[in-house]
Coordinates of C-alpha atoms and ligand atoms in Angstrom, one line a residue:
M23 CA 48.2 83.6 -58.0
L24 CA 47.9 81.6 -61.2
N25 CA 50.2 78.7 -62.2
Q26 CA 49.0 77.8 -65.7
I27 CA 51.2 80.2 -67.6
K28 CA 54.4 78.7 -68.8
G29 CA 56.2 81.5 -70.5
L30 CA 55.9 83.3 -73.8
H31 CA 54.0 81.6 -76.7
H32 CA 54.6 83.9 -79.5
V33 CA 55.4 87.6 -80.1
T34 CA 53.6 89.5 -83.1
S35 CA 54.9 92.5 -84.8
L36 CA 54.2 94.7 -87.8
A37 CA 56.4 94.8 -90.9
S38 CA 56.5 96.4 -94.3
S39 CA 57.8 94.1 -97.0
A40 CA 56.9 90.4 -96.5
N41 CA 59.9 89.5 -98.7
R42 CA 62.3 91.3 -96.7
N43 CA 60.9 90.1 -93.4
N44 CA 61.0 86.5 -94.6
A45 CA 64.6 86.8 -95.9
F46 CA 65.9 88.3 -92.6
F47 CA 64.3 85.8 -90.3
T48 CA 65.1 82.7 -92.3
N49 CA 68.5 83.6 -93.7
A50 CA 70.0 86.0 -91.1
L51 CA 68.5 84.6 -88.0
G52 CA 68.2 81.1 -89.3
L53 CA 64.6 80.5 -88.0
R54 CA 62.2 78.3 -89.8
R55 CA 59.1 79.6 -91.5
V56 CA 56.6 77.4 -89.8
K57 CA 53.4 78.9 -91.3
K58 CA 52.5 81.2 -94.2
T59 CA 48.8 82.3 -93.7
V60 CA 46.8 85.4 -93.4
N61 CA 45.7 87.7 -90.8
F62 CA 42.4 86.0 -89.8
D63 CA 40.8 89.4 -89.0
A64 CA 42.1 91.0 -92.2
P65 CA 42.8 88.4 -94.8
D66 CA 44.4 90.7 -97.2
V67 CA 47.5 90.7 -95.1
Y68 CA 49.9 87.8 -94.6
H69 CA 50.5 86.3 -91.2
L70 CA 54.1 84.9 -91.2
Y71 CA 55.4 82.7 -88.3
Y72 CA 59.0 81.8 -87.8
G73 CA 60.4 79.5 -85.1
D74 CA 62.0 76.1 -84.4
E75 CA 61.4 72.9 -86.4
H76 CA 57.8 72.6 -85.0
G77 CA 57.1 76.1 -84.1
S78 CA 57.3 75.2 -80.4
P79 CA 55.5 77.6 -78.1
G80 CA 58.2 79.9 -76.8
S81 CA 60.0 80.1 -80.1
V82 CA 57.7 81.8 -82.6
M83 CA 58.1 85.3 -83.9
T84 CA 55.1 86.3 -86.1
Y85 CA 54.5 89.2 -88.4
F86 CA 51.7 91.0 -90.1
P87 CA 53.5 92.6 -93.2
F88 CA 51.8 95.7 -94.6
P89 CA 53.6 96.6 -97.8
R90 CA 53.2 100.4 -97.6
A91 CA 53.4 100.7 -93.7
A92 CA 55.4 103.5 -92.3
Q93 CA 58.0 102.7 -89.6
G94 CA 56.6 102.9 -86.0
T95 CA 57.7 105.4 -83.4
P96 CA 58.8 103.8 -80.2
G97 CA 57.3 105.0 -76.8
V98 CA 56.1 103.8 -73.6
G99 CA 53.1 101.3 -73.3
E100 CA 54.5 98.8 -75.7
V101 CA 57.1 95.9 -75.9
G102 CA 60.3 97.6 -76.8
R103 CA 62.7 94.8 -77.4
T104 CA 62.3 90.9 -78.0
A105 CA 65.2 88.6 -77.0
F106 CA 66.1 85.2 -78.1
V107 CA 68.6 82.8 -76.5
V108 CA 71.8 81.8 -78.2
P109 CA 74.6 79.5 -76.9
V110 CA 77.2 81.0 -74.6
G111 CA 80.3 82.3 -76.3
T112 CA 78.5 83.0 -79.6
S113 CA 78.1 86.9 -79.4
A114 CA 81.1 87.7 -81.7
A115 CA 80.0 85.2 -84.3
W116 CA 76.5 86.6 -84.2
Q117 CA 77.7 90.2 -84.5
K118 CA 79.6 89.3 -87.6
R119 CA 76.7 87.4 -89.0
L120 CA 74.2 90.1 -88.4
S121 CA 76.5 92.8 -90.0
D122 CA 77.1 90.5 -92.9
H123 CA 73.3 90.4 -93.4
G124 CA 72.9 94.1 -93.3
A125 CA 71.5 94.4 -89.9
S126 CA 71.6 97.9 -88.3
G127 CA 72.5 98.9 -84.7
V128 CA 74.5 95.8 -84.1
T129 CA 76.2 96.3 -80.6
T130 CA 76.8 94.4 -77.3
D131 CA 76.0 94.9 -73.7
T132 CA 75.4 92.8 -70.5
R133 CA 72.1 92.6 -68.7
F134 CA 71.7 90.9 -65.3
G135 CA 75.1 89.2 -65.9
E136 CA 74.2 87.9 -69.4
S137 CA 76.0 89.0 -72.6
R138 CA 73.7 90.3 -75.3
V139 CA 74.0 91.3 -79.0
L140 CA 71.5 94.1 -79.7
F141 CA 70.4 94.7 -83.2
N142 CA 67.6 95.9 -85.4
G143 CA 65.3 94.0 -87.6
P144 CA 64.5 95.1 -91.2
D145 CA 61.9 97.7 -90.0
G146 CA 63.9 99.0 -87.1
D147 CA 62.4 96.4 -84.7
A148 CA 64.6 96.0 -81.6
F149 CA 66.0 92.5 -80.8
A150 CA 68.6 91.0 -78.6
L151 CA 70.4 87.7 -78.7
V152 CA 71.2 86.6 -75.1
E153 CA 73.8 84.1 -74.2
R154 CA 72.6 81.3 -72.0
D155 CA 72.8 77.6 -71.5
D156 CA 69.5 76.3 -72.8
G157 CA 68.4 72.7 -73.6
R158 CA 66.0 73.5 -76.3
T159 CA 66.7 72.0 -79.6
P160 CA 67.3 74.7 -82.4
W161 CA 66.3 74.6 -86.0
T162 CA 69.4 74.2 -88.2
G163 CA 67.8 73.9 -91.6
N164 CA 68.6 77.3 -92.7
G165 CA 72.3 77.4 -92.5
V166 CA 73.0 78.4 -88.9
S167 CA 74.9 75.6 -87.2
E168 CA 73.7 73.9 -84.0
D169 CA 76.6 75.5 -81.9
M170 CA 75.3 79.1 -82.5
A171 CA 71.6 78.7 -83.6
I172 CA 68.8 80.4 -81.7
R173 CA 67.1 78.2 -79.1
G174 CA 63.8 80.3 -78.8
F175 CA 62.8 83.4 -76.9
H176 CA 64.5 84.6 -73.7
S177 CA 62.2 87.5 -72.9
A178 CA 60.3 90.4 -74.0
D179 CA 61.0 93.9 -72.7
M180 CA 58.0 96.1 -71.8
R181 CA 58.6 99.9 -71.9
L182 CA 56.4 101.6 -69.4
Q183 CA 55.9 104.9 -67.7
D184 CA 55.5 103.1 -64.4
E185 CA 55.8 99.6 -63.5
G186 CA 52.9 99.5 -60.8
G187 CA 49.9 97.9 -62.3
S188 CA 52.0 95.7 -64.9
A189 CA 54.2 94.3 -62.1
E190 CA 51.2 93.4 -60.1
L191 CA 49.7 91.7 -63.2
L192 CA 52.7 89.7 -63.9
K193 CA 52.8 88.4 -60.4
F194 CA 49.1 87.5 -60.6
M195 CA 50.0 85.5 -63.8
G196 CA 52.5 83.6 -61.8
Y197 CA 55.7 85.6 -62.5
E198 CA 58.2 86.3 -59.7
E199 CA 60.5 89.3 -59.5
I200 CA 64.0 87.9 -59.8
D201 CA 66.3 90.8 -60.3
R202 CA 66.3 94.7 -60.5
S203 CA 69.0 97.0 -61.7
G204 CA 68.5 100.7 -62.6
N205 CA 65.3 101.2 -64.3
V206 CA 64.8 97.5 -65.3
T207 CA 63.1 94.8 -63.3
R208 CA 63.1 91.2 -64.4
F209 CA 60.3 88.9 -63.7
A210 CA 60.4 85.1 -64.5
V211 CA 57.8 82.3 -64.4
P212 CA 58.9 79.1 -62.6
H213 CA 58.7 75.9 -64.5
G214 CA 58.3 77.7 -67.8
N215 CA 59.1 76.6 -71.4
G216 CA 62.4 78.5 -71.6
A217 CA 61.0 81.8 -72.8
D218 CA 60.5 82.5 -69.1
A219 CA 61.4 86.1 -68.5
I220 CA 59.7 89.5 -68.9
D221 CA 61.7 92.7 -68.3
I222 CA 59.9 95.9 -67.3
E223 CA 61.9 99.0 -68.3
T224 CA 60.5 102.1 -66.7
I225 CA 60.9 105.4 -68.7
P226 CA 58.7 108.0 -67.0
S227 CA 59.5 110.8 -69.5
A228 CA 58.8 108.9 -72.7
G229 CA 55.8 109.6 -74.8
R230 CA 53.2 107.2 -76.4
P231 CA 54.4 105.1 -79.4
R232 CA 52.9 105.4 -82.8
Q233 CA 52.5 101.7 -84.1
G234 CA 53.9 100.9 -87.5
A235 CA 56.3 98.6 -89.2
G236 CA 58.8 97.3 -86.5
S237 CA 56.4 97.8 -83.6
V238 CA 55.4 94.8 -81.5
H239 CA 51.6 94.4 -81.8
H240 CA 51.1 92.0 -78.9
I241 CA 52.8 89.3 -76.9
A242 CA 51.2 85.8 -76.1
F243 CA 51.7 83.7 -73.1
A244 CA 51.6 79.9 -73.3
V245 CA 49.1 77.6 -71.5
E246 CA 49.0 73.9 -72.1
N247 CA 45.4 73.5 -73.2
R248 CA 42.0 75.0 -73.4
A249 CA 41.0 74.0 -69.9
R250 CA 44.0 75.9 -68.4
Q251 CA 43.1 78.9 -70.7
L252 CA 39.6 78.9 -69.4
E253 CA 40.9 79.0 -65.8
V254 CA 43.1 82.0 -66.7
R255 CA 40.2 83.7 -68.4
E256 CA 37.9 83.4 -65.5
A257 CA 40.6 84.6 -63.0
L258 CA 41.4 87.7 -65.2
L259 CA 37.7 88.5 -65.4
D260 CA 37.2 88.1 -61.7
T261 CA 40.0 90.5 -61.2
G262 CA 38.4 93.1 -63.4
Y263 CA 40.1 92.7 -66.8
Q264 CA 38.2 92.9 -70.0
V265 CA 39.0 89.7 -71.8
T266 CA 37.9 88.7 -75.2
P267 CA 35.9 85.4 -75.7
V268 CA 38.1 82.5 -76.7
I269 CA 39.1 82.9 -80.4
D270 CA 39.9 79.9 -82.7
R271 CA 43.3 80.8 -84.5
D272 CA 43.5 77.3 -86.2
Y273 CA 47.0 76.6 -84.6
F274 CA 46.1 77.7 -81.1
W275 CA 43.2 79.2 -79.1
A276 CA 43.6 82.8 -78.1
I277 CA 42.2 85.3 -75.7
Y278 CA 43.3 89.0 -75.4
F279 CA 43.3 91.7 -72.9
R280 CA 45.1 95.1 -72.4
T281 CA 47.5 95.5 -69.4
P282 CA 47.4 98.6 -67.2
G283 CA 50.4 99.9 -69.0
G284 CA 48.8 99.7 -72.4
V285 CA 50.4 96.5 -73.8
L286 CA 48.2 93.9 -75.5
F287 CA 48.5 90.6 -73.9
E288 CA 47.3 87.2 -75.3
I289 CA 47.0 83.9 -73.7
A290 CA 47.5 81.1 -76.4
T291 CA 47.2 77.3 -76.0
N292 CA 50.0 74.9 -76.9
E293 CA 47.5 72.8 -78.6
P294 CA 46.9 71.9 -81.5
G295 CA 50.1 73.3 -82.9
F296 CA 51.4 74.3 -86.4
D297 CA 51.6 70.7 -87.8
R298 CA 47.8 70.3 -87.6
D299 CA 47.3 71.0 -91.4
E300 CA 50.8 70.3 -92.8
D301 CA 53.4 67.7 -92.6
T302 CA 56.2 68.7 -90.3
A303 CA 58.6 68.3 -93.2
H304 CA 56.9 71.0 -95.2
L305 CA 55.8 73.4 -92.6
G306 CA 55.4 77.0 -93.9
E307 CA 55.8 76.3 -97.5
A308 CA 52.3 76.6 -99.0
L309 CA 49.7 79.3 -98.3
R310 CA 47.3 78.0 -95.7
L311 CA 44.0 79.8 -95.2
P312 CA 41.5 79.4 -92.4
S313 CA 38.3 77.6 -93.6
Q314 CA 36.2 81.0 -93.4
H315 CA 38.7 82.7 -95.9
E316 CA 39.3 79.6 -98.3
H317 CA 36.8 81.1 -100.8
L318 CA 39.2 84.2 -101.2
R319 CA 42.2 82.0 -102.3
A320 CA 42.2 82.9 -106.0
R321 CA 42.3 86.6 -105.2
L322 CA 44.8 86.4 -102.3
E323 CA 47.2 84.4 -104.3
R324 CA 47.1 87.1 -107.0
T325 CA 47.3 90.1 -104.6
L326 CA 49.6 89.0 -101.7
E327 CA 53.3 89.8 -102.4
P328 CA 55.0 86.8 -103.7
I329 CA 57.6 85.5 -101.2
T330 CA 60.7 84.2 -103.0
Ligands
ZN13 ZN1 48.9 86.3 -81.1

């Protein structure tokens, strides 16, 4: 069993309008945009990152906005809901804030003893805010006060036809089964970064998803550095997973593989981080391009949707 993985690193989803996406995550949720760049594999599309002050691993929600994308259809074999931690006792205030900002599907429930506010993002993406004591420092620069601000991720919720192979994989990655209720099993990694949990929700009768705006594209797990990442890569290869070579994403190093249930997993390094090419005080303000796409800057600045 591996011990290098320390929880989630980031969650990456698809969106339609970059402007609407940016407004929701910065104004309604109060996250900081920590990077405005492009999809390194398809530079005509933005890659927008939102998180805490530094874009700490375990706090970073990222989007590829395709202006004309149709909304995705949920199904099994994907991440169905992404959850953030908020302070205990803030559900009512969050319900009001989300409704005031036009979020749809705002409702509450309880899972494994924790109160949650459920809501949809601008493209129907499913989110939860989970009440929990959490020592992580929130970003408060976008008008959400420290006593209610988002602390980072709580968990991601994988919706699967059956949990078998994926539960085995999580255990191999260092996760432990910590609770089970109805069709939901919760796994958590010990000594994680706070974004420690993965829920598997089993829905045998559901169909395959059609990916589109609002769908989660992949979830990334955090490892400290490139040495730990290579250890994980070797172990996954030895177990029979098809894992990509290590890819330089400028702000982290990435490897990708698909789980038995169909979800795309990434393992991303905590190094070098989002302040490698910008002052912390100005993270996310300017369009940053990876060196291989810098020659496209003039065209991209003309064609990418201006974010106001
Ligand atoms: Zn990623």
